[in-house]
Short mmCIF file of C-alpha atoms in Angstrom, two decimals:
data_model
loop_
_atom_site.label_atom_id
_atom_site.label_comp_id
_atom_site.label_asym_id
_atom_site.label_seq_id
_atom_site.Cartn_x
_atom_site.Cartn_y
_atom_site.Cartn_z
CA MET A 1 111.51 80.73 114.21
CA THR A 2 113.82 80.57 111.18
CA CYS A 3 116.29 83.01 109.49
CA LYS A 4 117.07 83.21 105.89
CA PHE A 5 118.89 86.40 105.96
CA ASP A 6 121.75 85.04 103.87
CA TYR A 7 119.68 83.90 100.99
CA GLU A 8 120.95 84.55 97.42
CA ALA A 9 118.01 84.94 94.93
CA PRO A 10 118.30 83.87 91.56
CA ALA A 11 117.83 86.97 89.04
CA ASP A 12 114.52 85.47 87.78
CA LEU A 13 113.14 84.30 91.23
CA LEU A 14 109.77 85.98 90.63
CA ARG A 15 109.33 85.94 86.88
CA ASP A 16 105.91 86.08 85.78
CA ARG A 17 104.63 86.39 89.35
CA ILE A 18 101.96 88.78 90.37
CA VAL A 19 102.63 90.26 93.90
CA LEU A 20 100.74 92.85 95.93
CA VAL A 21 102.84 94.99 98.23
CA THR A 22 100.82 97.14 100.94
CA GLY A 23 102.59 100.22 102.16
CA ALA A 24 104.56 100.26 99.14
CA GLY A 25 105.16 104.06 99.04
CA ASP A 26 108.31 104.04 101.29
CA GLY A 27 110.46 102.21 103.76
CA ILE A 28 110.42 98.39 103.67
CA GLY A 29 107.28 98.30 101.35
CA ARG A 30 109.08 100.34 98.72
CA ALA A 31 112.33 98.43 99.13
CA ALA A 32 110.30 95.16 98.69
CA ALA A 33 108.41 96.42 95.68
CA LEU A 34 111.56 97.48 93.86
CA THR A 35 113.37 94.35 94.91
CA TYR A 36 110.49 91.90 93.70
CA ALA A 37 110.21 93.98 90.40
CA ARG A 38 113.99 93.53 89.94
CA HIS A 39 113.49 89.75 90.28
CA GLY A 40 110.76 89.54 87.57
CA ALA A 41 107.59 90.24 89.46
CA THR A 42 104.60 92.36 88.29
CA VAL A 43 104.09 94.31 91.48
CA VAL A 44 100.80 95.89 92.43
CA LEU A 45 101.71 98.81 94.61
CA LEU A 46 99.11 99.70 97.36
CA GLY A 47 99.32 102.67 99.69
CA ARG A 48 97.45 105.76 100.64
CA THR A 49 99.69 108.42 99.05
CA ILE A 50 99.36 108.36 95.20
CA ALA A 51 102.49 110.60 94.59
CA LYS A 52 104.71 108.03 96.50
CA LEU A 53 103.33 105.18 94.77
CA GLU A 54 103.90 107.03 91.23
CA LYS A 55 107.43 107.58 92.30
CA VAL A 56 108.04 103.77 92.94
CA TYR A 57 106.18 102.89 89.71
CA ASP A 58 108.60 105.21 87.76
CA GLU A 59 111.57 103.81 89.56
CA ILE A 60 110.52 100.31 88.48
CA GLU A 61 110.08 101.21 85.05
CA ALA A 62 113.22 103.10 84.87
CA ALA A 63 114.97 99.86 86.09
CA GLY A 64 113.51 97.99 83.25
CA GLY A 65 111.03 95.80 85.58
CA PRO A 66 107.70 94.55 84.46
CA GLN A 67 105.09 97.22 84.33
CA PRO A 68 103.67 97.70 87.73
CA ALA A 69 100.16 98.59 88.93
CA ILE A 70 98.93 101.19 91.34
CA PHE A 71 96.09 100.69 93.70
CA PRO A 72 95.62 103.67 96.04
CA LEU A 73 93.78 102.61 99.28
CA ASN A 74 93.74 104.04 102.82
CA LEU A 75 93.41 101.02 105.19
CA GLU A 76 91.96 103.01 107.86
CA GLY A 77 89.02 103.93 105.99
CA ALA A 78 88.73 100.93 103.68
CA THR A 79 85.52 98.93 103.76
CA LEU A 80 84.60 95.27 102.87
CA LYS A 81 83.23 96.57 99.46
CA ASP A 82 86.70 98.40 98.79
CA TYR A 83 88.52 94.94 99.30
CA HIS A 84 86.12 92.96 97.24
CA ASP A 85 86.24 95.87 94.29
CA MET A 86 89.92 95.51 94.52
CA ALA A 87 89.67 91.63 94.15
CA GLU A 88 87.42 92.17 91.13
CA THR A 89 89.85 94.72 89.60
CA LEU A 90 92.81 92.44 90.17
CA ASP A 91 90.91 89.38 88.72
CA LYS A 92 90.15 91.17 85.54
CA GLU A 93 93.48 92.61 85.24
CA PHE A 94 95.59 89.44 85.98
CA GLY A 95 93.35 86.51 86.95
CA ARG A 96 95.27 85.44 89.93
CA LEU A 97 97.60 86.58 92.68
CA ASP A 98 100.94 84.81 93.37
CA GLY A 99 101.76 86.80 96.72
CA ILE A 100 100.82 89.43 99.16
CA LEU A 101 103.26 91.30 101.39
CA HIS A 102 101.21 92.85 104.28
CA ASN A 103 103.59 95.43 104.99
CA ALA A 104 101.55 98.58 105.89
CA GLY A 105 101.28 99.46 109.44
CA LEU A 106 100.90 102.13 112.03
CA LEU A 107 102.99 102.36 115.29
CA GLY A 108 100.37 104.26 117.50
CA ARG A 109 102.11 105.59 120.83
CA ILE A 110 104.70 104.08 123.02
CA THR A 111 102.91 104.91 126.11
CA PRO A 112 101.46 103.28 129.43
CA PHE A 113 98.20 101.50 128.69
CA GLU A 114 96.46 103.42 131.43
CA GLN A 115 96.94 106.43 129.22
CA TYR A 116 96.16 104.97 125.82
CA ASN A 117 93.64 106.76 123.61
CA PRO A 118 90.90 104.52 122.54
CA GLU A 119 90.47 106.21 119.26
CA LEU A 120 94.11 105.66 118.50
CA TRP A 121 93.90 102.10 119.69
CA ASP A 122 90.98 101.41 117.41
CA GLN A 123 92.96 103.10 114.33
CA VAL A 124 95.97 100.95 114.92
CA MET A 125 93.92 97.79 114.96
CA GLN A 126 92.04 98.77 111.79
CA ILE A 127 95.24 99.39 109.78
CA ASN A 128 97.50 96.45 111.40
CA ILE A 129 95.05 93.65 111.48
CA ASN A 130 91.41 94.19 110.51
CA GLY A 131 92.45 95.52 107.11
CA PRO A 132 94.98 92.82 106.24
CA VAL A 133 92.46 90.25 107.54
CA TRP A 134 89.59 91.37 105.31
CA MET A 135 91.76 92.26 102.35
CA THR A 136 93.14 88.53 102.44
CA GLN A 137 89.64 87.12 102.70
CA ALA A 138 88.63 89.09 99.63
CA LEU A 139 91.80 88.01 97.71
CA LEU A 140 91.73 84.27 98.58
CA PRO A 141 90.01 83.35 95.45
CA LEU A 142 92.79 84.96 93.41
CA LEU A 143 95.38 83.10 95.67
CA LYS A 144 93.78 79.89 94.85
CA SER A 145 93.99 80.44 91.19
CA SER A 146 97.87 80.61 91.74
CA ALA A 147 100.01 77.26 91.44
CA ASP A 148 102.16 78.56 94.09
CA ALA A 149 100.99 81.51 96.36
CA SER A 150 102.71 83.18 99.42
CA VAL A 151 101.12 85.41 101.95
CA VAL A 152 103.58 87.25 104.10
CA PHE A 153 102.27 89.09 107.19
CA THR A 154 104.69 91.60 108.95
CA SER A 155 105.08 90.86 112.62
CA SER A 156 107.34 92.35 115.29
CA SER A 157 109.42 91.16 118.31
CA VAL A 158 106.76 92.80 120.53
CA GLY A 159 104.16 90.65 118.87
CA ARG A 160 105.98 87.52 119.91
CA LYS A 161 106.76 88.57 123.56
CA GLY A 162 104.79 91.63 125.06
CA ARG A 163 106.66 94.54 126.05
CA ALA A 164 105.43 97.33 128.26
CA TYR A 165 104.14 100.68 126.68
CA TRP A 166 103.70 99.23 123.15
CA GLY A 167 100.13 98.93 123.57
CA ALA A 168 97.95 98.49 120.46
CA TYR A 169 100.89 97.88 118.22
CA ALA A 170 102.03 94.95 120.12
CA VAL A 171 98.49 93.65 120.47
CA SER A 172 97.90 94.06 116.84
CA LYS A 173 100.99 91.96 116.08
CA PHE A 174 100.02 89.15 118.40
CA ALA A 175 96.72 88.97 116.63
CA THR A 176 98.67 89.00 113.25
CA GLU A 177 100.63 85.94 114.58
CA GLY A 178 97.35 84.09 115.48
CA PHE A 179 95.50 84.85 112.42
CA MET A 180 98.51 83.57 110.34
CA GLU A 181 98.34 80.37 112.28
CA VAL A 182 94.46 79.95 111.79
CA LEU A 183 94.63 80.72 108.05
CA ALA A 184 97.82 78.51 107.33
CA ASP A 185 95.92 75.66 109.02
CA GLU A 186 93.01 76.36 106.81
CA VAL A 187 94.93 76.41 103.54
CA GLU A 188 97.43 73.55 104.32
CA HIS A 189 95.52 70.99 102.59
CA LEU A 190 95.60 72.88 99.30
CA GLY A 191 99.36 72.52 99.14
CA THR A 192 99.39 75.68 96.76
CA ILE A 193 99.14 78.55 99.40
CA ARG A 194 101.63 79.30 102.12
CA VAL A 195 101.06 81.93 105.07
CA ASN A 196 103.83 83.01 107.25
CA THR A 197 105.02 85.97 109.45
CA LEU A 198 108.16 88.00 109.01
CA ASN A 199 109.58 90.20 111.58
CA PRO A 200 111.96 92.83 109.87
CA GLY A 201 113.68 93.58 113.11
CA ALA A 202 115.56 96.83 113.80
CA THR A 203 115.62 98.58 110.48
CA ARG A 204 116.10 102.26 109.29
CA THR A 205 112.65 103.51 108.80
CA LYS A 206 110.49 106.42 109.84
CA MET A 207 108.52 104.24 112.22
CA ARG A 208 111.49 103.01 113.86
CA ALA A 209 112.66 106.46 114.32
CA ASN A 210 109.33 107.32 115.87
CA ALA A 211 109.49 104.37 118.28
CA TYR A 212 113.27 105.06 119.34
CA PRO A 213 113.91 108.66 118.77
CA GLY A 214 117.33 108.64 120.62
CA GLU A 215 118.59 105.95 118.49
CA ASP A 216 121.42 106.34 115.79
CA PRO A 217 119.77 105.28 112.60
CA GLN A 218 123.29 104.59 111.24
CA THR A 219 123.46 101.69 113.40
CA LEU A 220 120.62 100.05 111.78
CA ARG A 221 120.27 97.88 108.52
CA THR A 222 118.56 99.52 105.76
CA PRO A 223 115.25 98.28 104.15
CA GLU A 224 117.35 97.08 101.14
CA GLU A 225 119.74 95.01 103.47
CA ILE A 226 116.96 92.87 104.83
CA MET A 227 115.48 91.88 101.55
CA PRO A 228 117.02 88.39 101.28
CA THR A 229 114.35 86.91 103.56
CA TYR A 230 111.53 88.91 101.76
CA LEU A 231 112.69 87.12 98.67
CA TRP A 232 112.91 83.85 99.88
CA LEU A 233 109.53 83.89 101.38
CA MET A 234 107.93 85.28 98.32
CA GLY A 235 109.73 82.87 95.95
CA PRO A 236 109.32 79.12 95.13
CA ASP A 237 112.20 78.14 97.48
CA SER A 238 110.07 78.63 100.55
CA LYS A 239 107.30 76.27 99.20
CA GLY A 240 106.51 73.97 102.00
CA TYR A 241 107.07 76.33 104.73
CA ASN A 242 103.42 77.13 106.11
CA GLY A 243 102.36 78.70 109.44
CA GLU A 244 105.88 79.66 110.60
CA ARG A 245 107.48 82.77 111.98
CA PHE A 246 110.56 84.15 110.31
CA ASP A 247 113.02 86.94 111.12
CA ALA A 248 114.57 89.18 108.34
CA GLN A 249 117.86 89.57 110.31
CA PRO A 250 119.91 88.16 113.09
CA PRO A 251 119.32 89.29 116.65
CA ARG A 252 121.12 92.48 117.63
#
Protein backbone atom coordinates (compact mmCIF):
# COMPACT_ATOMS: atom_id res chain seq x y z
CA MET A 1 0.00 0.00 0.00
CA THR A 2 1.54 3.28 -1.13
CA CYS A 3 0.80 6.93 -0.42
CA LYS A 4 1.51 9.86 -2.75
CA PHE A 5 -0.38 12.52 -0.85
CA ASP A 6 2.55 14.93 -1.04
CA TYR A 7 2.85 14.74 -4.84
CA GLU A 8 3.36 18.06 -6.61
CA ALA A 9 1.98 17.85 -10.13
CA PRO A 10 3.40 19.84 -13.03
CA ALA A 11 0.88 22.31 -14.45
CA ASP A 12 0.69 20.43 -17.76
CA LEU A 13 0.66 16.92 -16.25
CA LEU A 14 -2.42 15.78 -18.18
CA ARG A 15 -2.12 17.88 -21.31
CA ASP A 16 -3.75 16.25 -24.35
CA ARG A 17 -5.14 13.38 -22.23
CA ILE A 18 -8.76 12.23 -22.43
CA VAL A 19 -9.99 11.26 -18.95
CA LEU A 20 -13.41 9.91 -17.95
CA VAL A 21 -14.63 10.67 -14.43
CA THR A 22 -17.75 8.93 -13.09
CA GLY A 23 -19.80 10.61 -10.40
CA ALA A 24 -18.39 13.91 -11.65
CA GLY A 25 -21.30 16.06 -10.48
CA ASP A 26 -20.19 16.64 -6.90
CA GLY A 27 -17.88 15.63 -4.09
CA ILE A 28 -14.61 13.90 -4.98
CA GLY A 29 -15.68 13.36 -8.60
CA ARG A 30 -16.28 17.07 -9.12
CA ALA A 31 -12.96 17.97 -7.49
CA ALA A 32 -11.13 15.40 -9.63
CA ALA A 33 -12.76 16.63 -12.85
CA LEU A 34 -11.85 20.25 -12.11
CA THR A 35 -8.33 19.29 -11.05
CA TYR A 36 -7.69 17.11 -14.09
CA ALA A 37 -8.95 19.86 -16.40
CA ARG A 38 -6.76 22.42 -14.66
CA HIS A 39 -3.77 20.20 -15.46
CA GLY A 40 -4.67 19.99 -19.13
CA ALA A 41 -7.01 17.00 -19.49
CA THR A 42 -10.10 16.90 -21.66
CA VAL A 43 -12.53 15.49 -19.11
CA VAL A 44 -15.58 13.38 -19.89
CA LEU A 45 -18.07 14.14 -17.11
CA LEU A 46 -20.28 11.15 -16.34
CA GLY A 47 -23.11 11.23 -13.82
CA ARG A 48 -26.85 10.88 -13.44
CA THR A 49 -27.78 14.53 -12.79
CA ILE A 50 -27.35 16.68 -15.89
CA ALA A 51 -27.68 19.98 -14.01
CA LYS A 52 -24.74 19.11 -11.77
CA LEU A 53 -22.62 18.00 -14.73
CA GLU A 54 -23.44 21.22 -16.57
CA LYS A 55 -22.31 23.24 -13.57
CA VAL A 56 -18.95 21.44 -13.49
CA TYR A 57 -18.70 21.88 -17.28
CA ASP A 58 -19.21 25.64 -16.88
CA GLU A 59 -16.62 25.80 -14.07
CA ILE A 60 -14.03 24.08 -16.25
CA GLU A 61 -14.71 26.41 -19.18
CA ALA A 62 -14.65 29.50 -16.94
CA ALA A 63 -11.24 28.43 -15.62
CA GLY A 64 -9.90 28.14 -19.18
CA GLY A 65 -9.60 24.37 -19.25
CA PRO A 66 -10.01 22.22 -22.36
CA GLN A 67 -13.64 21.90 -23.43
CA PRO A 68 -15.07 18.95 -21.46
CA ALA A 69 -17.78 16.53 -22.56
CA ILE A 70 -20.94 15.55 -20.68
CA PHE A 71 -22.20 11.98 -20.63
CA PRO A 72 -25.34 11.53 -18.50
CA LEU A 73 -25.76 7.96 -17.25
CA ASN A 74 -27.38 6.38 -14.21
CA LEU A 75 -25.27 3.35 -13.32
CA GLU A 76 -28.17 1.74 -11.48
CA GLY A 77 -30.20 1.31 -14.64
CA ALA A 78 -27.39 1.17 -17.20
CA THR A 79 -27.26 -1.84 -19.53
CA LEU A 80 -24.46 -3.46 -21.51
CA LYS A 81 -25.83 -1.65 -24.58
CA ASP A 82 -25.50 1.68 -22.77
CA TYR A 83 -21.83 1.00 -22.08
CA HIS A 84 -21.10 -0.07 -25.63
CA ASP A 85 -23.00 2.93 -27.01
CA MET A 86 -20.87 5.13 -24.75
CA ALA A 87 -17.69 3.48 -26.04
CA GLU A 88 -18.83 4.05 -29.61
CA THR A 89 -19.57 7.72 -28.92
CA LEU A 90 -16.20 8.29 -27.23
CA ASP A 91 -14.44 6.47 -30.04
CA LYS A 92 -16.02 8.75 -32.65
CA GLU A 93 -15.31 11.86 -30.59
CA PHE A 94 -11.80 11.14 -29.33
CA GLY A 95 -10.52 7.86 -30.78
CA ARG A 96 -8.99 6.77 -27.49
CA LEU A 97 -9.22 7.06 -23.70
CA ASP A 98 -6.18 7.82 -21.54
CA GLY A 99 -7.80 7.41 -18.14
CA ILE A 100 -10.85 6.39 -16.15
CA LEU A 101 -11.58 7.41 -12.58
CA HIS A 102 -14.33 5.13 -11.31
CA ASN A 103 -15.58 7.40 -8.56
CA ALA A 104 -19.39 7.01 -8.53
CA GLY A 105 -20.63 5.01 -5.56
CA LEU A 106 -23.55 4.26 -3.26
CA LEU A 107 -23.23 3.80 0.50
CA GLY A 108 -26.38 1.77 1.11
CA ARG A 109 -27.07 1.42 4.84
CA ILE A 110 -24.88 0.98 7.88
CA THR A 111 -26.87 -1.81 9.50
CA PRO A 112 -26.50 -5.40 10.78
CA PHE A 113 -26.41 -7.86 7.88
CA GLU A 114 -29.34 -9.72 9.49
CA GLN A 115 -31.49 -6.68 8.73
CA TYR A 116 -30.02 -5.79 5.31
CA ASN A 117 -32.57 -5.20 2.57
CA PRO A 118 -31.84 -7.50 -0.43
CA GLU A 119 -33.04 -4.90 -2.97
CA LEU A 120 -30.70 -2.27 -1.50
CA TRP A 121 -27.88 -4.83 -1.53
CA ASP A 122 -28.40 -5.39 -5.27
CA GLN A 123 -28.57 -1.65 -5.88
CA VAL A 124 -25.24 -1.04 -4.13
CA MET A 125 -23.60 -3.90 -6.03
CA GLN A 126 -24.94 -2.63 -9.34
CA ILE A 127 -23.55 0.88 -8.86
CA ASN A 128 -20.31 0.08 -7.03
CA ILE A 129 -19.03 -2.99 -8.87
CA ASN A 130 -21.21 -4.29 -11.74
CA GLY A 131 -21.38 -0.91 -13.47
CA PRO A 132 -17.64 -0.19 -13.31
CA VAL A 133 -16.81 -3.75 -14.42
CA TRP A 134 -18.94 -3.74 -17.57
CA MET A 135 -18.13 -0.13 -18.37
CA THR A 136 -14.43 -0.97 -18.23
CA GLN A 137 -14.93 -3.99 -20.49
CA ALA A 138 -16.67 -1.82 -23.09
CA LEU A 139 -13.96 0.85 -22.89
CA LEU A 140 -10.93 -1.47 -23.00
CA PRO A 141 -10.43 -1.07 -26.78
CA LEU A 142 -10.24 2.71 -26.28
CA LEU A 143 -7.76 2.29 -23.43
CA LYS A 144 -5.66 0.04 -25.65
CA SER A 145 -5.54 2.85 -28.21
CA SER A 146 -3.73 5.03 -25.67
CA ALA A 147 0.05 5.03 -25.32
CA ASP A 148 -0.30 5.45 -21.55
CA ALA A 149 -3.66 4.68 -19.92
CA SER A 150 -4.57 4.65 -16.24
CA VAL A 151 -7.68 3.05 -14.70
CA VAL A 152 -8.37 4.00 -11.09
CA PHE A 153 -11.03 2.23 -9.06
CA THR A 154 -12.25 3.83 -5.84
CA SER A 155 -11.82 1.59 -2.83
CA SER A 156 -12.29 2.01 0.92
CA SER A 157 -10.69 0.94 4.17
CA VAL A 158 -13.73 -1.33 4.68
CA GLY A 159 -12.90 -3.00 1.35
CA ARG A 160 -9.47 -3.95 2.66
CA LYS A 161 -10.52 -5.14 6.10
CA GLY A 162 -14.15 -5.99 6.76
CA ARG A 163 -16.03 -4.02 9.38
CA ALA A 164 -19.30 -4.82 11.11
CA TYR A 165 -22.48 -3.26 9.70
CA TRP A 166 -20.92 -2.00 6.46
CA GLY A 167 -22.71 -4.70 4.47
CA ALA A 168 -22.99 -4.31 0.73
CA TYR A 169 -20.68 -1.29 0.58
CA ALA A 170 -17.78 -3.18 2.15
CA VAL A 171 -18.41 -6.30 0.05
CA SER A 172 -18.60 -4.21 -3.14
CA LYS A 173 -15.23 -2.66 -2.31
CA PHE A 174 -13.66 -6.07 -1.63
CA ALA A 175 -14.97 -7.06 -5.06
CA THR A 176 -13.46 -3.90 -6.52
CA GLU A 177 -10.06 -4.79 -5.06
CA GLY A 178 -10.30 -8.30 -6.49
CA PHE A 179 -11.39 -7.15 -9.93
CA MET A 180 -8.54 -4.63 -10.01
CA GLU A 181 -6.03 -7.43 -9.39
CA VAL A 182 -7.54 -9.64 -12.09
CA LEU A 183 -7.62 -6.88 -14.71
CA ALA A 184 -4.17 -5.56 -13.78
CA ASP A 185 -2.73 -9.03 -14.26
CA GLU A 186 -4.44 -9.39 -17.63
CA VAL A 187 -3.11 -6.08 -19.02
CA GLU A 188 0.36 -6.31 -17.49
CA HIS A 189 1.88 -7.65 -20.71
CA LEU A 190 0.63 -4.67 -22.72
CA GLY A 191 2.79 -2.22 -20.82
CA THR A 192 0.48 0.65 -21.75
CA ILE A 193 -2.42 0.23 -19.28
CA ARG A 194 -2.15 0.32 -15.50
CA VAL A 195 -5.01 -0.56 -13.14
CA ASN A 196 -5.00 0.37 -9.45
CA THR A 197 -7.31 1.15 -6.53
CA LEU A 198 -7.39 4.33 -4.49
CA ASN A 199 -8.88 4.74 -1.03
CA PRO A 200 -9.80 8.43 -0.56
CA GLY A 201 -9.97 8.06 3.22
CA ALA A 202 -12.04 10.27 5.52
CA THR A 203 -13.10 13.15 3.28
CA ARG A 204 -15.68 15.92 3.64
CA THR A 205 -18.42 14.49 1.38
CA LYS A 206 -22.15 13.79 1.60
CA MET A 207 -21.48 10.06 1.69
CA ARG A 208 -19.13 10.45 4.66
CA ALA A 209 -21.72 12.60 6.47
CA ASN A 210 -24.35 9.90 5.92
CA ALA A 211 -22.01 7.21 7.24
CA TYR A 212 -20.85 9.25 10.25
CA PRO A 213 -23.66 11.70 11.09
CA GLY A 214 -22.13 12.67 14.44
CA GLU A 215 -18.74 13.59 12.98
CA ASP A 216 -17.60 17.20 12.67
CA PRO A 217 -16.95 17.66 8.92
CA GLN A 218 -14.50 20.46 9.67
CA THR A 219 -12.07 17.86 11.03
CA LEU A 220 -11.89 16.19 7.61
CA ARG A 221 -9.87 16.99 4.52
CA THR A 222 -11.83 18.43 1.62
CA PRO A 223 -11.95 16.63 -1.74
CA GLU A 224 -9.61 19.29 -3.13
CA GLU A 225 -7.02 18.55 -0.44
CA ILE A 226 -6.70 14.87 -1.41
CA MET A 227 -6.17 15.48 -5.13
CA PRO A 228 -2.35 14.97 -5.23
CA THR A 229 -2.69 11.17 -5.31
CA TYR A 230 -5.50 11.40 -7.86
CA LEU A 231 -3.22 13.44 -10.10
CA TRP A 232 -0.23 11.16 -9.62
CA LEU A 233 -2.21 8.03 -10.49
CA MET A 234 -3.75 9.59 -13.59
CA GLY A 235 -0.52 11.10 -14.90
CA PRO A 236 2.64 9.60 -16.44
CA ASP A 237 4.63 9.63 -13.19
CA SER A 238 2.71 6.56 -11.99
CA LYS A 239 3.66 4.54 -15.06
CA GLY A 240 4.92 1.13 -13.99
CA TYR A 241 2.62 0.91 -10.98
CA ASN A 242 0.01 -1.73 -11.78
CA GLY A 243 -2.18 -3.90 -9.58
CA GLU A 244 -1.52 -1.85 -6.43
CA ARG A 245 -3.54 -0.26 -3.64
CA PHE A 246 -3.07 3.40 -2.84
CA ASP A 247 -4.29 5.80 -0.16
CA ALA A 248 -5.10 9.44 -0.88
CA GLN A 249 -4.15 10.61 2.62
CA PRO A 250 -2.21 9.47 5.67
CA PRO A 251 -3.99 7.42 8.35
CA ARG A 252 -5.87 9.46 10.93
